[in-house]
PDB file of C-alpha atoms in Angstrom:
ATOM      1  CA  ASP A  25     258.979 113.360 -67.625  1.00  0.00           C
ATOM      2  CA  ILE A  26     256.710 111.915 -64.941  1.00  0.00           C
ATOM      3  CA  HIS A  27     258.664 111.017 -61.822  1.00  0.00           C
ATOM      4  CA  MET A  28     257.469 108.091 -59.716  1.00  0.00           C
ATOM      5  CA  THR A  29     258.329 108.035 -56.013  1.00  0.00           C
ATOM      6  CA  GLN A  30     257.860 104.866 -53.984  1.00  0.00           C
ATOM      7  CA  SER A  31     257.881 104.560 -50.234  1.00  0.00           C
ATOM      8  CA  PRO A  32     259.270 103.020 -48.232  1.00  0.00           C
ATOM      9  CA  SER A  33     262.470 101.919 -49.975  1.00  0.00           C
ATOM     10  CA  SER A  34     262.637  98.817 -47.817  1.00  0.00           C
ATOM     11  CA  LEU A  35     260.654  96.949 -45.190  1.00  0.00           C
ATOM     12  CA  SER A  36     261.405  94.101 -42.802  1.00  0.00           C
ATOM     13  CA  PRO A  37     257.981  92.587 -42.198  1.00  0.00           C
ATOM     14  CA  SER A  38     256.937  89.247 -40.801  1.00  0.00           C
ATOM     15  CA  VAL A  39     254.911  86.495 -42.423  1.00  0.00           C
ATOM     16  CA  GLY A  40     251.245  87.246 -41.855  1.00  0.00           C
ATOM     17  CA  ASP A  41     251.687  91.039 -41.787  1.00  0.00           C
ATOM     18  CA  ARG A  42     249.567  93.413 -43.840  1.00  0.00           C
ATOM     19  CA  ILE A  43     251.872  95.431 -46.099  1.00  0.00           C
ATOM     20  CA  THR A  44     251.191  98.718 -47.869  1.00  0.00           C
ATOM     21  CA  ILE A  45     253.540 100.285 -50.421  1.00  0.00           C
ATOM     22  CA  THR A  46     252.810 103.725 -51.824  1.00  0.00           C
ATOM     23  CA  CYS A  47     253.684 105.275 -55.157  1.00  0.00           C
ATOM     24  CA  ARG A  48     253.292 108.956 -55.995  1.00  0.00           C
ATOM     25  CA  ALA A  49     253.393 110.411 -59.495  1.00  0.00           C
ATOM     26  CA  SER A  50     254.736 113.906 -60.173  1.00  0.00           C
ATOM     27  CA  HIS A  51     251.807 114.558 -62.558  1.00  0.00           C
ATOM     28  CA  SER A  52     248.366 113.037 -62.798  1.00  0.00           C
ATOM     29  CA  ILE A  53     248.394 109.709 -64.628  1.00  0.00           C
ATOM     30  CA  GLY A  54     244.744 108.707 -64.291  1.00  0.00           C
ATOM     31  CA  ASN A  55     244.763 105.010 -63.568  1.00  0.00           C
ATOM     32  CA  TYR A  56     247.743 104.142 -65.817  1.00  0.00           C
ATOM     33  CA  LEU A  57     249.643 102.627 -62.910  1.00  0.00           C
ATOM     34  CA  ASN A  58     251.071  99.116 -62.794  1.00  0.00           C
ATOM     35  CA  TRP A  59     252.770  97.086 -60.068  1.00  0.00           C
ATOM     36  CA  TYR A  60     255.450  94.421 -60.557  1.00  0.00           C
ATOM     37  CA  GLN A  61     257.158  91.924 -58.314  1.00  0.00           C
ATOM     38  CA  GLN A  62     260.769  90.937 -58.973  1.00  0.00           C
ATOM     39  CA  LYS A  63     262.814  88.251 -57.277  1.00  0.00           C
ATOM     40  CA  PRO A  64     266.628  88.129 -57.524  1.00  0.00           C
ATOM     41  CA  GLY A  65     267.849  86.932 -60.907  1.00  0.00           C
ATOM     42  CA  LYS A  66     264.324  86.759 -62.316  1.00  0.00           C
ATOM     43  CA  ALA A  67     262.258  88.845 -64.688  1.00  0.00           C
ATOM     44  CA  PRO A  68     259.616  91.173 -63.269  1.00  0.00           C
ATOM     45  CA  LYS A  69     256.119  89.755 -62.875  1.00  0.00           C
ATOM     46  CA  LEU A  70     253.028  91.876 -63.445  1.00  0.00           C
ATOM     47  CA  LEU A  71     250.777  91.909 -60.373  1.00  0.00           C
ATOM     48  CA  ILE A  72     248.355  94.787 -60.886  1.00  0.00           C
ATOM     49  CA  HIS A  73     247.509  96.861 -63.980  1.00  0.00           C
ATOM     50  CA  SER A  74     245.315  99.921 -64.380  1.00  0.00           C
ATOM     51  CA  ALA A  75     245.885 100.736 -60.688  1.00  0.00           C
ATOM     52  CA  SER A  76     243.522  98.114 -59.309  1.00  0.00           C
ATOM     53  CA  SER A  77     243.065  95.235 -61.778  1.00  0.00           C
ATOM     54  CA  LEU A  78     244.579  91.977 -60.626  1.00  0.00           C
ATOM     55  CA  GLN A  79     246.581  90.257 -63.331  1.00  0.00           C
ATOM     56  CA  SER A  80     245.390  86.742 -64.130  1.00  0.00           C
ATOM     57  CA  GLY A  81     246.946  84.115 -61.878  1.00  0.00           C
ATOM     58  CA  VAL A  82     248.037  86.547 -59.172  1.00  0.00           C
ATOM     59  CA  PRO A  83     246.838  85.660 -55.650  1.00  0.00           C
ATOM     60  CA  SER A  84     243.971  87.724 -54.287  1.00  0.00           C
ATOM     61  CA  ARG A  85     246.014  88.834 -51.256  1.00  0.00           C
ATOM     62  CA  PHE A  86     247.503  91.437 -53.642  1.00  0.00           C
ATOM     63  CA  SER A  87     245.402  94.526 -54.314  1.00  0.00           C
ATOM     64  CA  GLY A  88     245.934  97.989 -55.727  1.00  0.00           C
ATOM     65  CA  SER A  89     244.142 101.289 -55.361  1.00  0.00           C
ATOM     66  CA  GLY A  90     244.423 104.948 -56.239  1.00  0.00           C
ATOM     67  CA  SER A  91     244.124 107.315 -59.155  1.00  0.00           C
ATOM     68  CA  GLY A  92     245.630 110.556 -60.333  1.00  0.00           C
ATOM     69  CA  LEU A  93     248.760 111.066 -58.233  1.00  0.00           C
ATOM     70  CA  ASP A  94     248.667 108.596 -55.340  1.00  0.00           C
ATOM     71  CA  PHE A  95     248.569 104.830 -55.473  1.00  0.00           C
ATOM     72  CA  THR A  96     248.977 101.917 -53.100  1.00  0.00           C
ATOM     73  CA  LEU A  97     249.827  98.230 -53.334  1.00  0.00           C
ATOM     74  CA  THR A  98     248.577  96.136 -50.438  1.00  0.00           C
ATOM     75  CA  ILE A  99     249.480  92.588 -49.505  1.00  0.00           C
ATOM     76  CA  SER A 100     246.787  91.508 -47.075  1.00  0.00           C
ATOM     77  CA  THR A 101     248.600  88.590 -45.429  1.00  0.00           C
ATOM     78  CA  LEU A 102     252.291  88.334 -46.280  1.00  0.00           C
ATOM     79  CA  GLN A 103     253.480  84.899 -47.382  1.00  0.00           C
ATOM     80  CA  PRO A 104     257.102  83.642 -47.428  1.00  0.00           C
ATOM     81  CA  GLU A 105     257.183  83.761 -51.231  1.00  0.00           C
ATOM     82  CA  ASP A 106     256.276  87.477 -51.210  1.00  0.00           C
ATOM     83  CA  PHE A 107     259.718  88.601 -50.045  1.00  0.00           C
ATOM     84  CA  ALA A 108     260.880  90.412 -53.180  1.00  0.00           C
ATOM     85  CA  THR A 109     261.265  93.876 -54.688  1.00  0.00           C
ATOM     86  CA  TYR A 110     258.168  95.702 -55.897  1.00  0.00           C
ATOM     87  CA  TYR A 111     258.086  98.396 -58.565  1.00  0.00           C
ATOM     88  CA  CYS A 112     255.376 100.766 -59.675  1.00  0.00           C
ATOM     89  CA  GLN A 113     255.285 101.937 -63.305  1.00  0.00           C
ATOM     90  CA  GLN A 114     253.342 104.653 -65.069  1.00  0.00           C
ATOM     91  CA  SER A 115     252.271 103.792 -68.616  1.00  0.00           C
ATOM     92  CA  TYR A 116     250.264 106.998 -69.138  1.00  0.00           C
ATOM     93  CA  THR A 117     252.799 108.673 -71.402  1.00  0.00           C
ATOM     94  CA  SER A 118     256.246 108.348 -72.892  1.00  0.00           C
ATOM     95  CA  PRO A 119     258.783 108.126 -71.428  1.00  0.00           C
ATOM     96  CA  VAL A 120     257.433 105.297 -69.318  1.00  0.00           C
ATOM     97  CA  THR A 121     258.890 105.544 -65.824  1.00  0.00           C
ATOM     98  CA  PHE A 122     259.326 103.233 -62.855  1.00  0.00           C
ATOM     99  CA  GLY A 123     259.529 103.893 -59.168  1.00  0.00           C
ATOM    100  CA  GLN A 124     262.845 103.142 -57.506  1.00  0.00           C
ATOM    101  CA  GLY A 125     261.550  99.944 -55.930  1.00  0.00           C
ATOM    102  CA  THR A 126     260.547  98.700 -52.481  1.00  0.00           C
ATOM    103  CA  THR A 127     262.350  95.662 -51.092  1.00  0.00           C
ATOM    104  CA  LEU A 128     260.694  93.376 -48.571  1.00  0.00           C
ATOM    105  CA  GLU A 129     263.567  91.905 -46.598  1.00  0.00           C
ATOM    106  CA  ILE A 130     263.456  88.856 -44.371  1.00  0.00           C
TER     107      ILE A 130
ATOM    108  CA  GLU B   1     251.722  79.195 -73.527  1.00  0.00           C
ATOM    109  CA  VAL B   2     253.208  82.629 -74.093  1.00  0.00           C
ATOM    110  CA  GLN B   3     256.997  82.523 -74.299  1.00  0.00           C
ATOM    111  CA  LEU B   4     259.570  85.215 -74.976  1.00  0.00           C
ATOM    112  CA  LEU B   5     263.220  84.335 -75.485  1.00  0.00           C
ATOM    113  CA  GLU B   6     265.857  87.041 -75.713  1.00  0.00           C
ATOM    114  CA  SER B   7     269.261  86.527 -77.290  1.00  0.00           C
ATOM    115  CA  GLY B   8     272.181  88.544 -78.587  1.00  0.00           C
ATOM    116  CA  GLY B   9     273.639  89.870 -75.364  1.00  0.00           C
ATOM    117  CA  ASP B  10     277.421  90.012 -75.288  1.00  0.00           C
ATOM    118  CA  LEU B  11     280.516  91.883 -74.184  1.00  0.00           C
ATOM    119  CA  VAL B  12     281.107  94.828 -76.509  1.00  0.00           C
ATOM    120  CA  GLN B  13     283.548  97.731 -76.502  1.00  0.00           C
ATOM    121  CA  PRO B  14     282.387 101.310 -75.970  1.00  0.00           C
ATOM    122  CA  GLY B  15     281.204 102.764 -79.274  1.00  0.00           C
ATOM    123  CA  GLY B  16     280.312  99.331 -80.587  1.00  0.00           C
ATOM    124  CA  SER B  17     277.015  97.890 -81.787  1.00  0.00           C
ATOM    125  CA  LEU B  18     274.840  94.943 -80.872  1.00  0.00           C
ATOM    126  CA  ARG B  19     271.465  93.609 -81.978  1.00  0.00           C
ATOM    127  CA  LEU B  20     269.201  91.927 -79.472  1.00  0.00           C
ATOM    128  CA  SER B  21     266.457  89.556 -80.548  1.00  0.00           C
ATOM    129  CA  CYS B  22     263.304  88.445 -78.765  1.00  0.00           C
ATOM    130  CA  ALA B  23     261.608  85.371 -80.202  1.00  0.00           C
ATOM    131  CA  ALA B  24     257.920  85.179 -79.342  1.00  0.00           C
ATOM    132  CA  SER B  25     255.580  82.195 -79.320  1.00  0.00           C
ATOM    133  CA  GLY B  26     252.193  81.197 -77.974  1.00  0.00           C
ATOM    134  CA  PHE B  27     250.288  84.288 -79.122  1.00  0.00           C
ATOM    135  CA  THR B  28     249.531  86.288 -82.266  1.00  0.00           C
ATOM    136  CA  PHE B  29     252.698  88.385 -82.260  1.00  0.00           C
ATOM    137  CA  SER B  30     251.520  90.891 -84.861  1.00  0.00           C
ATOM    138  CA  SER B  31     248.549  91.884 -82.672  1.00  0.00           C
ATOM    139  CA  TYR B  32     250.563  93.089 -79.702  1.00  0.00           C
ATOM    140  CA  GLY B  33     252.809  95.962 -78.832  1.00  0.00           C
ATOM    141  CA  MET B  34     256.174  95.017 -77.416  1.00  0.00           C
ATOM    142  CA  THR B  35     258.613  96.716 -75.083  1.00  0.00           C
ATOM    143  CA  TRP B  36     262.223  96.543 -73.896  1.00  0.00           C
ATOM    144  CA  VAL B  37     263.156  97.239 -70.280  1.00  0.00           C
ATOM    145  CA  ARG B  38     266.660  97.083 -68.861  1.00  0.00           C
ATOM    146  CA  GLN B  39     268.201  96.693 -65.445  1.00  0.00           C
ATOM    147  CA  ALA B  40     271.755  97.717 -64.667  1.00  0.00           C
ATOM    148  CA  PRO B  41     273.576  95.525 -62.128  1.00  0.00           C
ATOM    149  CA  GLY B  42     272.124  96.106 -58.672  1.00  0.00           C
ATOM    150  CA  LYS B  43     269.787  98.835 -59.930  1.00  0.00           C
ATOM    151  CA  GLY B  44     266.101  99.292 -60.639  1.00  0.00           C
ATOM    152  CA  LEU B  45     264.085  98.867 -63.813  1.00  0.00           C
ATOM    153  CA  GLU B  46     264.487 101.328 -66.689  1.00  0.00           C
ATOM    154  CA  TRP B  47     262.176 101.488 -69.684  1.00  0.00           C
ATOM    155  CA  VAL B  48     264.039 101.550 -73.008  1.00  0.00           C
ATOM    156  CA  SER B  49     261.525 101.430 -75.855  1.00  0.00           C
ATOM    157  CA  SER B  50     258.006 100.388 -76.812  1.00  0.00           C
ATOM    158  CA  GLY B  51     256.454  99.808 -80.198  1.00  0.00           C
ATOM    159  CA  SER B  52     252.880  99.252 -81.257  1.00  0.00           C
ATOM    160  CA  GLY B  53     250.649  99.961 -84.198  1.00  0.00           C
ATOM    161  CA  VAL B  54     250.486 103.645 -83.291  1.00  0.00           C
ATOM    162  CA  GLY B  55     254.215 104.279 -83.095  1.00  0.00           C
ATOM    163  CA  THR B  56     257.614 103.585 -81.620  1.00  0.00           C
ATOM    164  CA  TYR B  57     258.882 105.331 -78.516  1.00  0.00           C
ATOM    165  CA  TYR B  58     262.280 105.616 -76.836  1.00  0.00           C
ATOM    166  CA  ALA B  59     263.814 106.724 -73.582  1.00  0.00           C
ATOM    167  CA  ASP B  60     265.830 109.913 -73.953  1.00  0.00           C
ATOM    168  CA  SER B  61     268.945 108.022 -72.867  1.00  0.00           C
ATOM    169  CA  VAL B  62     268.824 105.798 -75.981  1.00  0.00           C
ATOM    170  CA  LYS B  63     267.059 108.001 -78.542  1.00  0.00           C
ATOM    171  CA  GLY B  64     269.099 108.288 -81.716  1.00  0.00           C
ATOM    172  CA  ARG B  65     271.277 105.291 -80.775  1.00  0.00           C
ATOM    173  CA  PHE B  66     268.802 102.414 -80.380  1.00  0.00           C
ATOM    174  CA  THR B  67     266.217 101.261 -82.929  1.00  0.00           C
ATOM    175  CA  LEU B  68     263.256  99.015 -82.203  1.00  0.00           C
ATOM    176  CA  SER B  69     261.974  96.855 -85.026  1.00  0.00           C
ATOM    177  CA  ARG B  70     260.013  93.674 -85.570  1.00  0.00           C
ATOM    178  CA  ASP B  71     259.557  90.932 -88.131  1.00  0.00           C
ATOM    179  CA  ASN B  72     256.013  89.657 -87.774  1.00  0.00           C
ATOM    180  CA  SER B  73     256.702  86.800 -90.213  1.00  0.00           C
ATOM    181  CA  LYS B  74     259.358  85.503 -87.812  1.00  0.00           C
ATOM    182  CA  ASN B  75     257.534  86.472 -84.600  1.00  0.00           C
ATOM    183  CA  THR B  76     260.648  88.312 -83.541  1.00  0.00           C
ATOM    184  CA  LEU B  77     261.340  91.690 -81.942  1.00  0.00           C
ATOM    185  CA  TYR B  78     264.704  93.386 -82.331  1.00  0.00           C
ATOM    186  CA  LEU B  79     266.663  96.117 -80.604  1.00  0.00           C
ATOM    187  CA  GLN B  80     269.539  97.511 -82.637  1.00  0.00           C
ATOM    188  CA  MET B  81     271.944  99.232 -80.279  1.00  0.00           C
ATOM    189  CA  ASN B  82     274.642 101.542 -81.682  1.00  0.00           C
ATOM    190  CA  SER B  83     277.226 103.834 -80.088  1.00  0.00           C
ATOM    191  CA  LEU B  84     277.111 101.778 -76.925  1.00  0.00           C
ATOM    192  CA  ARG B  85     278.274 103.280 -73.651  1.00  0.00           C
ATOM    193  CA  ALA B  86     279.269 101.832 -70.300  1.00  0.00           C
ATOM    194  CA  ALA B  87     275.971 103.144 -68.937  1.00  0.00           C
ATOM    195  CA  ASP B  88     274.134 100.760 -71.306  1.00  0.00           C
ATOM    196  CA  THR B  89     275.478  97.762 -69.373  1.00  0.00           C
ATOM    197  CA  ALA B  90     272.407  95.911 -68.144  1.00  0.00           C
ATOM    198  CA  VAL B  91     270.168  92.896 -68.424  1.00  0.00           C
ATOM    199  CA  TYR B  92     267.722  93.629 -71.229  1.00  0.00           C
ATOM    200  CA  TYR B  93     264.219  92.193 -70.968  1.00  0.00           C
ATOM    201  CA  CYS B  94     261.606  92.084 -73.680  1.00  0.00           C
ATOM    202  CA  ALA B  95     257.962  92.021 -72.681  1.00  0.00           C
ATOM    203  CA  ARG B  96     254.583  91.860 -74.358  1.00  0.00           C
ATOM    204  CA  VAL B  97     252.445  94.933 -73.884  1.00  0.00           C
ATOM    205  CA  ARG B  98     249.068  94.025 -72.492  1.00  0.00           C
ATOM    206  CA  SER B  99     246.296  94.240 -75.083  1.00  0.00           C
ATOM    207  CA  GLY B 100     244.742  97.661 -75.428  1.00  0.00           C
ATOM    208  CA  TYR B 101     247.745  99.627 -74.194  1.00  0.00           C
ATOM    209  CA  THR B 102     250.437 101.579 -76.029  1.00  0.00           C
ATOM    210  CA  TYR B 103     253.454 101.582 -73.699  1.00  0.00           C
ATOM    211  CA  GLY B 104     252.657  98.977 -71.086  1.00  0.00           C
ATOM    212  CA  PRO B 105     252.109  97.166 -68.827  1.00  0.00           C
ATOM    213  CA  GLY B 106     254.207  94.191 -69.795  1.00  0.00           C
ATOM    214  CA  ASP B 107     252.178  91.116 -69.020  1.00  0.00           C
ATOM    215  CA  TYR B 108     254.691  88.486 -70.166  1.00  0.00           C
ATOM    216  CA  TRP B 109     258.456  88.808 -69.893  1.00  0.00           C
ATOM    217  CA  GLY B 110     261.481  87.003 -71.229  1.00  0.00           C
ATOM    218  CA  GLN B 111     264.315  85.815 -69.025  1.00  0.00           C
ATOM    219  CA  GLY B 112     266.639  88.631 -70.087  1.00  0.00           C
ATOM    220  CA  THR B 113     269.945  88.894 -71.932  1.00  0.00           C
ATOM    221  CA  LEU B 114     273.065  90.556 -70.521  1.00  0.00           C
ATOM    222  CA  VAL B 115     274.798  93.352 -72.380  1.00  0.00           C
ATOM    223  CA  THR B 116     278.181  94.411 -71.039  1.00  0.00           C
ATOM    224  CA  VAL B 117     279.897  97.473 -72.486  1.00  0.00           C
ATOM    225  CA  SER B 118     283.527  97.578 -71.468  1.00  0.00           C
ATOM    226  CA  SER B 119     286.994  97.868 -72.921  1.00  0.00           C
TER     227      SER B 119
END
């Protein structure tokens, strides 16, 4: 199985900060890397697919990069509504696996 | 508008069975792969199963106990869950697999249905 490791596990940023979350795969996954945002009690929301493609309707302050083993999610200017938990996911092969999550705490 | 509505979650005893449903609308259901993802209370996301035209796939933790199926005439996805364990307690989400992919990403998600396995 491909193991996905996210870092950090949590952050306490301020509105307006630039945020970077990293995700490392235990084996190369090409660009089959997706990022989700989840707020408490809500379903996950797809932000980025194929490592760097912004999902329709997602604000442009979100961006993704990387390929192979190492990936990043960047929020250029943190907004109040961005405080949430973020997950990376590899969809390169079965079993699909998620990172453990990164929580942005107020 | 794409909508996914899960149902069927309940309290069930260990060893019991349950069938979850996911009713889809707003898109051509038969043209998309679908996936189930679960989230145990206070925990992260765990992939359960995905199904598309090329096959059906399961997490090791549910293989042999859970079965993914679909009725394209009813625009409905199912997850038959047998031999349930306490570790299966979670909110179960269905999601549409983005066009062109086999296992994910899920681009639209339902609101989730809670399965509780307890005596």
